[in-house]
């Protein structure tokens, strides 16, 4: 839930708020929690008091009102409304030079998918997510943060206004892997392709699209390669977050 009066966003869920408190305590403005959660947040409560920011012991009803969710798990933090900055050339070059792994998400459809993808990305040590700014459904919302279980605290999230144009530039610096259920090559070929692309571990951007429509042709044309996840064919495709996790695992194993 976004508080329009204060330009704040509610983060709820134990793992999500713990990660924010441990990794980026400075961005927490206010904290609301049940009494039995207090021992887990003594450090951030002390910091809030030093910054003259409030924390408050609450019951479930007030927590639900603050975050508009019954899934708060006894704690809600209010942070500044996240602003997703456009990616710049220096960041792209740094990701490539450092052999970073991340995701480019083109119209994936909703904030729950985004949260699940962020959770998998953090688990497999990916470091960035690039969103298309026209995807109005996949945003950094309370739900996305809750589903991510703290994953966003380990990721750089950036945006582009034209995925194909971004990939045209990115493909000159790093391996851009488009996901396509009709691709000739398989996910198992990723290691071989990475070795052909560079003598050292390259930066890798895994490009995922909408679950129903997939990636548009204009985007697929700009990818270094297209790979598919082989399966029985009983179900046409996987959930986009599941597909992301499988590709991230493959890249993690390189």
PDB file of C-alpha atoms in Angstrom:
ATOM      1  CA  UNK A   1       0.000   0.000   0.000  1.00  0.00           C
ATOM      2  CA  UNK A   2       1.209   3.470  -0.896  1.00  0.00           C
ATOM      3  CA  UNK A   3       0.564   6.383   1.433  1.00  0.00           C
ATOM      4  CA  UNK A   4      -0.110   9.255  -0.967  1.00  0.00           C
ATOM      5  CA  UNK A   5       0.121  11.872   1.779  1.00  0.00           C
ATOM      6  CA  UNK A   6       3.648  10.954   2.820  1.00  0.00           C
ATOM      7  CA  UNK A   7       4.941   9.329  -0.423  1.00  0.00           C
ATOM      8  CA  UNK A   8       5.677   6.147   1.487  1.00  0.00           C
ATOM      9  CA  UNK A   9       5.253   2.461   0.701  1.00  0.00           C
ATOM     10  CA  UNK A  10       4.373  -0.227   3.233  1.00  0.00           C
ATOM     11  CA  UNK A  11       6.600  -3.294   3.384  1.00  0.00           C
ATOM     12  CA  UNK A  12       5.039  -6.195   5.264  1.00  0.00           C
ATOM     13  CA  UNK A  13       6.062  -9.752   6.086  1.00  0.00           C
ATOM     14  CA  UNK A  14       8.773 -10.876   8.483  1.00  0.00           C
ATOM     15  CA  UNK A  15      11.471 -11.755   5.934  1.00  0.00           C
ATOM     16  CA  UNK A  16      10.890  -8.632   3.837  1.00  0.00           C
ATOM     17  CA  UNK A  17      11.102  -6.237   6.776  1.00  0.00           C
ATOM     18  CA  UNK A  18      14.050  -8.050   8.365  1.00  0.00           C
ATOM     19  CA  UNK A  19      15.995  -7.797   5.099  1.00  0.00           C
ATOM     20  CA  UNK A  20      15.226  -4.085   4.804  1.00  0.00           C
ATOM     21  CA  UNK A  21      16.264  -3.506   8.427  1.00  0.00           C
ATOM     22  CA  UNK A  22      19.533  -5.411   7.978  1.00  0.00           C
ATOM     23  CA  UNK A  23      20.549  -4.256   4.498  1.00  0.00           C
ATOM     24  CA  UNK A  24      19.090  -0.743   4.225  1.00  0.00           C
ATOM     25  CA  UNK A  25      17.961   0.445   7.672  1.00  0.00           C
ATOM     26  CA  UNK A  26      18.261   4.072   6.606  1.00  0.00           C
ATOM     27  CA  UNK A  27      15.276   3.785   4.279  1.00  0.00           C
ATOM     28  CA  UNK A  28      12.833   2.759   7.028  1.00  0.00           C
ATOM     29  CA  UNK A  29      10.887   5.790   8.235  1.00  0.00           C
ATOM     30  CA  UNK A  30       8.399   4.146  10.582  1.00  0.00           C
ATOM     31  CA  UNK A  31       7.864   0.676  12.033  1.00  0.00           C
ATOM     32  CA  UNK A  32       4.706  -1.008  13.306  1.00  0.00           C
ATOM     33  CA  UNK A  33       4.851  -4.432  14.926  1.00  0.00           C
ATOM     34  CA  UNK A  34       3.235  -6.856  17.302  1.00  0.00           C
ATOM     35  CA  UNK A  35       4.869  -7.098  20.713  1.00  0.00           C
ATOM     36  CA  UNK A  36       6.224 -10.612  20.139  1.00  0.00           C
ATOM     37  CA  UNK A  37       8.163  -9.341  17.098  1.00  0.00           C
ATOM     38  CA  UNK A  38       9.992  -6.662  19.062  1.00  0.00           C
ATOM     39  CA  UNK A  39      13.001  -8.849  19.942  1.00  0.00           C
ATOM     40  CA  UNK A  40      13.734  -9.355  16.211  1.00  0.00           C
ATOM     41  CA  UNK A  41      13.800  -5.601  15.541  1.00  0.00           C
ATOM     42  CA  UNK A  42      15.555  -4.122  18.559  1.00  0.00           C
ATOM     43  CA  UNK A  43      18.401  -2.812  16.398  1.00  0.00           C
ATOM     44  CA  UNK A  44      16.222  -0.923  13.929  1.00  0.00           C
ATOM     45  CA  UNK A  45      13.994   0.375  16.764  1.00  0.00           C
ATOM     46  CA  UNK A  46      17.090   1.852  18.410  1.00  0.00           C
ATOM     47  CA  UNK A  47      18.147   3.444  15.118  1.00  0.00           C
ATOM     48  CA  UNK A  48      14.664   4.856  14.560  1.00  0.00           C
ATOM     49  CA  UNK A  49      14.685   6.380  18.040  1.00  0.00           C
ATOM     50  CA  UNK A  50      18.105   7.955  17.382  1.00  0.00           C
ATOM     51  CA  UNK A  51      16.736   9.411  14.122  1.00  0.00           C
ATOM     52  CA  UNK A  52      13.614  10.600  15.978  1.00  0.00           C
ATOM     53  CA  UNK A  53      11.445   8.322  13.869  1.00  0.00           C
ATOM     54  CA  UNK A  54       8.528   6.428  15.434  1.00  0.00           C
ATOM     55  CA  UNK A  55       7.958   2.743  16.032  1.00  0.00           C
ATOM     56  CA  UNK A  56       4.786   1.420  17.569  1.00  0.00           C
ATOM     57  CA  UNK A  57       3.476  -1.809  19.101  1.00  0.00           C
ATOM     58  CA  UNK A  58       0.207  -2.675  17.345  1.00  0.00           C
ATOM     59  CA  UNK A  59      -2.469  -5.335  17.156  1.00  0.00           C
ATOM     60  CA  UNK A  60      -3.356  -7.177  13.948  1.00  0.00           C
ATOM     61  CA  UNK A  61      -6.248  -4.886  13.063  1.00  0.00           C
ATOM     62  CA  UNK A  62      -4.041  -1.802  12.931  1.00  0.00           C
ATOM     63  CA  UNK A  63      -1.332  -3.624  10.981  1.00  0.00           C
ATOM     64  CA  UNK A  64      -3.910  -4.743   8.422  1.00  0.00           C
ATOM     65  CA  UNK A  65      -5.195  -1.188   8.102  1.00  0.00           C
ATOM     66  CA  UNK A  66      -1.688   0.181   7.549  1.00  0.00           C
ATOM     67  CA  UNK A  67      -0.612  -2.279   4.838  1.00  0.00           C
ATOM     68  CA  UNK A  68      -4.058  -3.307   3.488  1.00  0.00           C
ATOM     69  CA  UNK A  69      -3.134  -6.983   3.818  1.00  0.00           C
ATOM     70  CA  UNK A  70      -3.749  -9.817   6.258  1.00  0.00           C
ATOM     71  CA  UNK A  71      -0.322 -11.233   5.298  1.00  0.00           C
ATOM     72  CA  UNK A  72       1.723  -8.832   7.419  1.00  0.00           C
ATOM     73  CA  UNK A  73       3.122 -11.553   9.753  1.00  0.00           C
ATOM     74  CA  UNK A  74       3.131  -9.103  12.600  1.00  0.00           C
ATOM     75  CA  UNK A  75       5.328  -6.334  11.199  1.00  0.00           C
ATOM     76  CA  UNK A  76       5.004  -3.420   8.764  1.00  0.00           C
ATOM     77  CA  UNK A  77       7.690  -0.915   7.781  1.00  0.00           C
ATOM     78  CA  UNK A  78       7.054   2.338   5.938  1.00  0.00           C
ATOM     79  CA  UNK A  79       9.758   3.312   3.451  1.00  0.00           C
ATOM     80  CA  UNK A  80      10.141   6.127   0.957  1.00  0.00           C
ATOM     81  CA  UNK A  81       8.194   5.395  -2.232  1.00  0.00           C
ATOM     82  CA  UNK A  82      10.734   3.526  -4.425  1.00  0.00           C
ATOM     83  CA  UNK A  83      11.773   5.398  -7.548  1.00  0.00           C
ATOM     84  CA  UNK A  84      13.037   3.201 -10.378  1.00  0.00           C
ATOM     85  CA  UNK A  85      15.725   5.075 -12.253  1.00  0.00           C
ATOM     86  CA  UNK A  86      16.476   4.580 -15.973  1.00  0.00           C
ATOM     87  CA  UNK A  87      19.542   2.461 -16.559  1.00  0.00           C
ATOM     88  CA  UNK A  88      22.597   4.372 -17.718  1.00  0.00           C
ATOM     89  CA  UNK A  89      25.520   3.312 -19.860  1.00  0.00           C
ATOM     90  CA  UNK A  90      27.970   3.270 -16.943  1.00  0.00           C
ATOM     91  CA  UNK A  91      25.835   0.773 -15.018  1.00  0.00           C
ATOM     92  CA  UNK A  92      25.482  -1.486 -18.042  1.00  0.00           C
ATOM     93  CA  UNK A  93      29.241  -1.450 -18.625  1.00  0.00           C
ATOM     94  CA  UNK A  94      29.870  -2.207 -14.940  1.00  0.00           C
ATOM     95  CA  UNK A  95      27.486  -5.170 -14.970  1.00  0.00           C
ATOM     96  CA  UNK A  96      29.219  -6.530 -18.053  1.00  0.00           C
ATOM     97  CA  UNK A  97      32.760  -5.966 -16.744  1.00  0.00           C
ATOM     98  CA  UNK A  98      31.980  -7.621 -13.418  1.00  0.00           C
ATOM     99  CA  UNK A  99      30.260 -10.623 -15.020  1.00  0.00           C
ATOM    100  CA  UNK A 100      26.957  -9.842 -13.341  1.00  0.00           C
ATOM    101  CA  UNK A 101      23.823 -11.935 -13.900  1.00  0.00           C
ATOM    102  CA  UNK A 102      20.363 -10.370 -14.004  1.00  0.00           C
ATOM    103  CA  UNK A 103      17.015 -10.208 -15.700  1.00  0.00           C
ATOM    104  CA  UNK A 104      15.300  -8.097 -18.308  1.00  0.00           C
ATOM    105  CA  UNK A 105      11.533  -8.332 -17.847  1.00  0.00           C
ATOM    106  CA  UNK A 106       9.269  -7.334 -20.727  1.00  0.00           C
ATOM    107  CA  UNK A 107       5.593  -7.005 -19.754  1.00  0.00           C
ATOM    108  CA  UNK A 108       5.555  -9.856 -17.234  1.00  0.00           C
ATOM    109  CA  UNK A 109       2.145  -8.752 -16.082  1.00  0.00           C
ATOM    110  CA  UNK A 110       1.830  -8.356 -12.308  1.00  0.00           C
ATOM    111  CA  UNK A 111       3.581  -7.492  -9.075  1.00  0.00           C
ATOM    112  CA  UNK A 112       3.287 -11.015  -7.649  1.00  0.00           C
ATOM    113  CA  UNK A 113       5.323 -12.364 -10.563  1.00  0.00           C
ATOM    114  CA  UNK A 114       7.859  -9.588 -10.031  1.00  0.00           C
ATOM    115  CA  UNK A 115       8.165 -10.425  -6.346  1.00  0.00           C
ATOM    116  CA  UNK A 116       8.622 -14.144  -7.002  1.00  0.00           C
ATOM    117  CA  UNK A 117      11.262 -13.401  -9.643  1.00  0.00           C
ATOM    118  CA  UNK A 118      13.118 -11.065  -7.259  1.00  0.00           C
ATOM    119  CA  UNK A 119      13.143 -13.794  -4.603  1.00  0.00           C
ATOM    120  CA  UNK A 120      14.667 -16.293  -7.055  1.00  0.00           C
ATOM    121  CA  UNK A 121      17.141 -13.683  -8.317  1.00  0.00           C
ATOM    122  CA  UNK A 122      18.463 -12.964  -4.836  1.00  0.00           C
ATOM    123  CA  UNK A 123      18.635 -16.689  -4.034  1.00  0.00           C
ATOM    124  CA  UNK A 124      20.801 -17.360  -7.093  1.00  0.00           C
ATOM    125  CA  UNK A 125      22.999 -14.284  -6.567  1.00  0.00           C
ATOM    126  CA  UNK A 126      21.669 -12.259  -9.505  1.00  0.00           C
ATOM    127  CA  UNK A 127      22.229  -8.561  -9.050  1.00  0.00           C
ATOM    128  CA  UNK A 128      19.873  -6.620 -11.325  1.00  0.00           C
ATOM    129  CA  UNK A 129      16.380  -6.479 -12.776  1.00  0.00           C
ATOM    130  CA  UNK A 130      15.488  -4.237 -15.714  1.00  0.00           C
ATOM    131  CA  UNK A 131      11.784  -3.440 -16.174  1.00  0.00           C
ATOM    132  CA  UNK A 132       9.975  -1.939 -19.133  1.00  0.00           C
ATOM    133  CA  UNK A 133       8.394   1.285 -17.888  1.00  0.00           C
ATOM    134  CA  UNK A 134       5.231   0.650 -19.936  1.00  0.00           C
ATOM    135  CA  UNK A 135       4.470  -2.453 -17.834  1.00  0.00           C
ATOM    136  CA  UNK A 136       2.093  -0.760 -15.430  1.00  0.00           C
ATOM    137  CA  UNK A 137       1.259  -3.990 -13.555  1.00  0.00           C
ATOM    138  CA  UNK A 138       4.774  -5.137 -12.592  1.00  0.00           C
ATOM    139  CA  UNK A 139       5.646  -2.448 -10.062  1.00  0.00           C
ATOM    140  CA  UNK A 140       7.410  -2.190  -6.719  1.00  0.00           C
ATOM    141  CA  UNK A 141       4.319  -2.548  -4.551  1.00  0.00           C
ATOM    142  CA  UNK A 142       3.624  -3.836  -1.060  1.00  0.00           C
ATOM    143  CA  UNK A 143       2.648  -7.192  -2.585  1.00  0.00           C
ATOM    144  CA  UNK A 144       5.836  -7.387  -4.660  1.00  0.00           C
ATOM    145  CA  UNK A 145       8.005  -6.744  -1.604  1.00  0.00           C
ATOM    146  CA  UNK A 146       6.103  -9.304   0.487  1.00  0.00           C
ATOM    147  CA  UNK A 147       6.335 -12.044  -2.142  1.00  0.00           C
ATOM    148  CA  UNK A 148      10.033 -11.269  -2.710  1.00  0.00           C
ATOM    149  CA  UNK A 149      10.762 -12.167   0.951  1.00  0.00           C
ATOM    150  CA  UNK A 150      13.533  -9.555   1.097  1.00  0.00           C
ATOM    151  CA  UNK A 151      14.920 -10.209  -2.385  1.00  0.00           C
ATOM    152  CA  UNK A 152      14.726  -6.581  -3.512  1.00  0.00           C
ATOM    153  CA  UNK A 153      17.287  -5.556  -0.900  1.00  0.00           C
ATOM    154  CA  UNK A 154      19.967  -7.400  -2.901  1.00  0.00           C
ATOM    155  CA  UNK A 155      19.024  -6.146  -6.372  1.00  0.00           C
ATOM    156  CA  UNK A 156      19.492  -3.055  -8.490  1.00  0.00           C
ATOM    157  CA  UNK A 157      16.154  -2.352 -10.203  1.00  0.00           C
ATOM    158  CA  UNK A 158      16.246  -0.141 -13.284  1.00  0.00           C
ATOM    159  CA  UNK A 159      13.875   0.674 -16.142  1.00  0.00           C
ATOM    160  CA  UNK A 160      13.974   1.184 -19.905  1.00  0.00           C
ATOM    161  CA  UNK A 161      11.338   2.553 -22.241  1.00  0.00           C
ATOM    162  CA  UNK A 162      12.252   0.319 -25.178  1.00  0.00           C
ATOM    163  CA  UNK A 163      13.363  -3.226 -24.406  1.00  0.00           C
ATOM    164  CA  UNK A 164      14.528  -4.001 -27.959  1.00  0.00           C
ATOM    165  CA  UNK A 165      16.661  -0.857 -28.165  1.00  0.00           C
ATOM    166  CA  UNK A 166      18.193  -1.584 -24.758  1.00  0.00           C
ATOM    167  CA  UNK A 167      19.071  -5.144 -25.790  1.00  0.00           C
ATOM    168  CA  UNK A 168      20.636  -3.890 -29.013  1.00  0.00           C
ATOM    169  CA  UNK A 169      23.198  -2.046 -26.884  1.00  0.00           C
ATOM    170  CA  UNK A 170      23.432  -4.629 -24.100  1.00  0.00           C
ATOM    171  CA  UNK A 171      24.142  -7.488 -26.506  1.00  0.00           C
ATOM    172  CA  UNK A 172      27.403  -5.803 -27.512  1.00  0.00           C
ATOM    173  CA  UNK A 173      28.637  -6.005 -23.916  1.00  0.00           C
ATOM    174  CA  UNK A 174      27.039  -9.076 -22.375  1.00  0.00           C
ATOM    175  CA  UNK A 175      25.262 -12.306 -23.230  1.00  0.00           C
ATOM    176  CA  UNK A 176      21.525 -11.613 -23.581  1.00  0.00           C
ATOM    177  CA  UNK A 177      19.503 -14.811 -23.361  1.00  0.00           C
ATOM    178  CA  UNK A 178      15.947 -14.665 -24.679  1.00  0.00           C
ATOM    179  CA  UNK A 179      13.489 -17.265 -23.400  1.00  0.00           C
ATOM    180  CA  UNK A 180      11.322 -18.827 -26.123  1.00  0.00           C
ATOM    181  CA  UNK A 181       9.305 -22.063 -25.952  1.00  0.00           C
ATOM    182  CA  UNK A 182       9.960 -22.621 -29.691  1.00  0.00           C
ATOM    183  CA  UNK A 183      13.710 -22.044 -29.598  1.00  0.00           C
ATOM    184  CA  UNK A 184      15.956 -24.669 -31.202  1.00  0.00           C
ATOM    185  CA  UNK A 185      18.547 -24.635 -28.439  1.00  0.00           C
ATOM    186  CA  UNK A 186      17.897 -25.633 -24.851  1.00  0.00           C
ATOM    187  CA  UNK A 187      18.687 -24.176 -21.450  1.00  0.00           C
ATOM    188  CA  UNK A 188      21.342 -26.896 -21.041  1.00  0.00           C
ATOM    189  CA  UNK A 189      23.317 -25.199 -23.830  1.00  0.00           C
ATOM    190  CA  UNK A 190      23.851 -22.032 -21.794  1.00  0.00           C
ATOM    191  CA  UNK A 191      27.339 -23.017 -20.601  1.00  0.00           C
ATOM    192  CA  UNK A 192      28.534 -23.763 -24.130  1.00  0.00           C
ATOM    193  CA  UNK A 193      27.070 -20.516 -25.465  1.00  0.00           C
ATOM    194  CA  UNK A 194      28.652 -18.505 -22.644  1.00  0.00           C
ATOM    195  CA  UNK A 195      32.034 -20.039 -23.462  1.00  0.00           C
ATOM    196  CA  UNK A 196      31.650 -19.133 -27.144  1.00  0.00           C
ATOM    197  CA  UNK A 197      30.688 -15.576 -26.209  1.00  0.00           C
ATOM    198  CA  UNK A 198      33.678 -14.870 -23.967  1.00  0.00           C
ATOM    199  CA  UNK A 199      36.855 -16.523 -22.695  1.00  0.00           C
ATOM    200  CA  UNK A 200      35.844 -15.486 -19.164  1.00  0.00           C
ATOM    201  CA  UNK A 201      32.487 -15.591 -17.455  1.00  0.00           C
ATOM    202  CA  UNK A 202      30.403 -12.966 -19.261  1.00  0.00           C
ATOM    203  CA  UNK A 203      27.717 -10.753 -17.868  1.00  0.00           C
ATOM    204  CA  UNK A 204      24.389 -12.446 -18.545  1.00  0.00           C
ATOM    205  CA  UNK A 205      20.958 -10.864 -18.943  1.00  0.00           C
ATOM    206  CA  UNK A 206      18.066 -13.326 -19.021  1.00  0.00           C
ATOM    207  CA  UNK A 207      15.158 -11.875 -20.981  1.00  0.00           C
ATOM    208  CA  UNK A 208      11.627 -12.963 -20.057  1.00  0.00           C
ATOM    209  CA  UNK A 209       8.268 -11.948 -21.454  1.00  0.00           C
ATOM    210  CA  UNK A 210       4.568 -12.301 -20.802  1.00  0.00           C
ATOM    211  CA  UNK A 211       3.375 -15.799 -19.875  1.00  0.00           C
ATOM    212  CA  UNK A 212       0.728 -15.836 -22.610  1.00  0.00           C
ATOM    213  CA  UNK A 213       2.386 -13.934 -25.438  1.00  0.00           C
ATOM    214  CA  UNK A 214       6.071 -14.491 -24.681  1.00  0.00           C
ATOM    215  CA  UNK A 215       8.642 -12.082 -26.072  1.00  0.00           C
ATOM    216  CA  UNK A 216       7.749  -9.987 -29.135  1.00  0.00           C
ATOM    217  CA  UNK A 217       9.759 -10.647 -32.292  1.00  0.00           C
ATOM    218  CA  UNK A 218      11.392  -7.216 -32.069  1.00  0.00           C
ATOM    219  CA  UNK A 219      12.864  -8.181 -28.684  1.00  0.00           C
ATOM    220  CA  UNK A 220      13.886 -11.712 -29.673  1.00  0.00           C
ATOM    221  CA  UNK A 221      15.818 -10.374 -32.664  1.00  0.00           C
ATOM    222  CA  UNK A 222      18.081  -8.331 -30.368  1.00  0.00           C
ATOM    223  CA  UNK A 223      19.000 -11.223 -28.031  1.00  0.00           C
ATOM    224  CA  UNK A 224      22.365 -12.974 -28.336  1.00  0.00           C
ATOM    225  CA  UNK A 225      20.541 -16.315 -28.339  1.00  0.00           C
ATOM    226  CA  UNK A 226      17.158 -17.892 -27.686  1.00  0.00           C
ATOM    227  CA  UNK A 227      16.787 -20.875 -25.371  1.00  0.00           C
ATOM    228  CA  UNK A 228      13.887 -23.025 -24.252  1.00  0.00           C
ATOM    229  CA  UNK A 229      13.177 -25.191 -21.233  1.00  0.00           C
ATOM    230  CA  UNK A 230      12.412 -28.710 -22.484  1.00  0.00           C
ATOM    231  CA  UNK A 231       9.354 -30.441 -21.066  1.00  0.00           C
ATOM    232  CA  UNK A 232       6.673 -32.998 -21.842  1.00  0.00           C
ATOM    233  CA  UNK A 233       4.467 -30.596 -23.778  1.00  0.00           C
ATOM    234  CA  UNK A 234       1.468 -31.488 -21.609  1.00  0.00           C
ATOM    235  CA  UNK A 235       1.482 -27.852 -20.464  1.00  0.00           C
ATOM    236  CA  UNK A 236       2.575 -25.292 -23.035  1.00  0.00           C
ATOM    237  CA  UNK A 237       4.699 -23.135 -20.750  1.00  0.00           C
ATOM    238  CA  UNK A 238       5.796 -22.497 -17.187  1.00  0.00           C
ATOM    239  CA  UNK A 239       4.897 -19.642 -14.901  1.00  0.00           C
ATOM    240  CA  UNK A 240       7.319 -16.800 -15.658  1.00  0.00           C
ATOM    241  CA  UNK A 241       8.754 -16.868 -12.137  1.00  0.00           C
ATOM    242  CA  UNK A 242       9.443 -20.611 -12.400  1.00  0.00           C
ATOM    243  CA  UNK A 243      11.123 -20.114 -15.771  1.00  0.00           C
ATOM    244  CA  UNK A 244      13.211 -17.297 -14.311  1.00  0.00           C
ATOM    245  CA  UNK A 245      14.350 -19.533 -11.434  1.00  0.00           C
ATOM    246  CA  UNK A 246      15.440 -22.316 -13.809  1.00  0.00           C
ATOM    247  CA  UNK A 247      17.453 -19.938 -16.002  1.00  0.00           C
ATOM    248  CA  UNK A 248      18.989 -18.239 -12.962  1.00  0.00           C
ATOM    249  CA  UNK A 249      20.039 -21.627 -11.604  1.00  0.00           C
ATOM    250  CA  UNK A 250      21.631 -22.501 -14.944  1.00  0.00           C
ATOM    251  CA  UNK A 251      23.572 -19.212 -14.944  1.00  0.00           C
ATOM    252  CA  UNK A 252      24.567 -19.669 -11.285  1.00  0.00           C
ATOM    253  CA  UNK A 253      26.111 -23.047 -12.139  1.00  0.00           C
ATOM    254  CA  UNK A 254      28.434 -21.630 -14.807  1.00  0.00           C
TER     255      UNK A 254
END
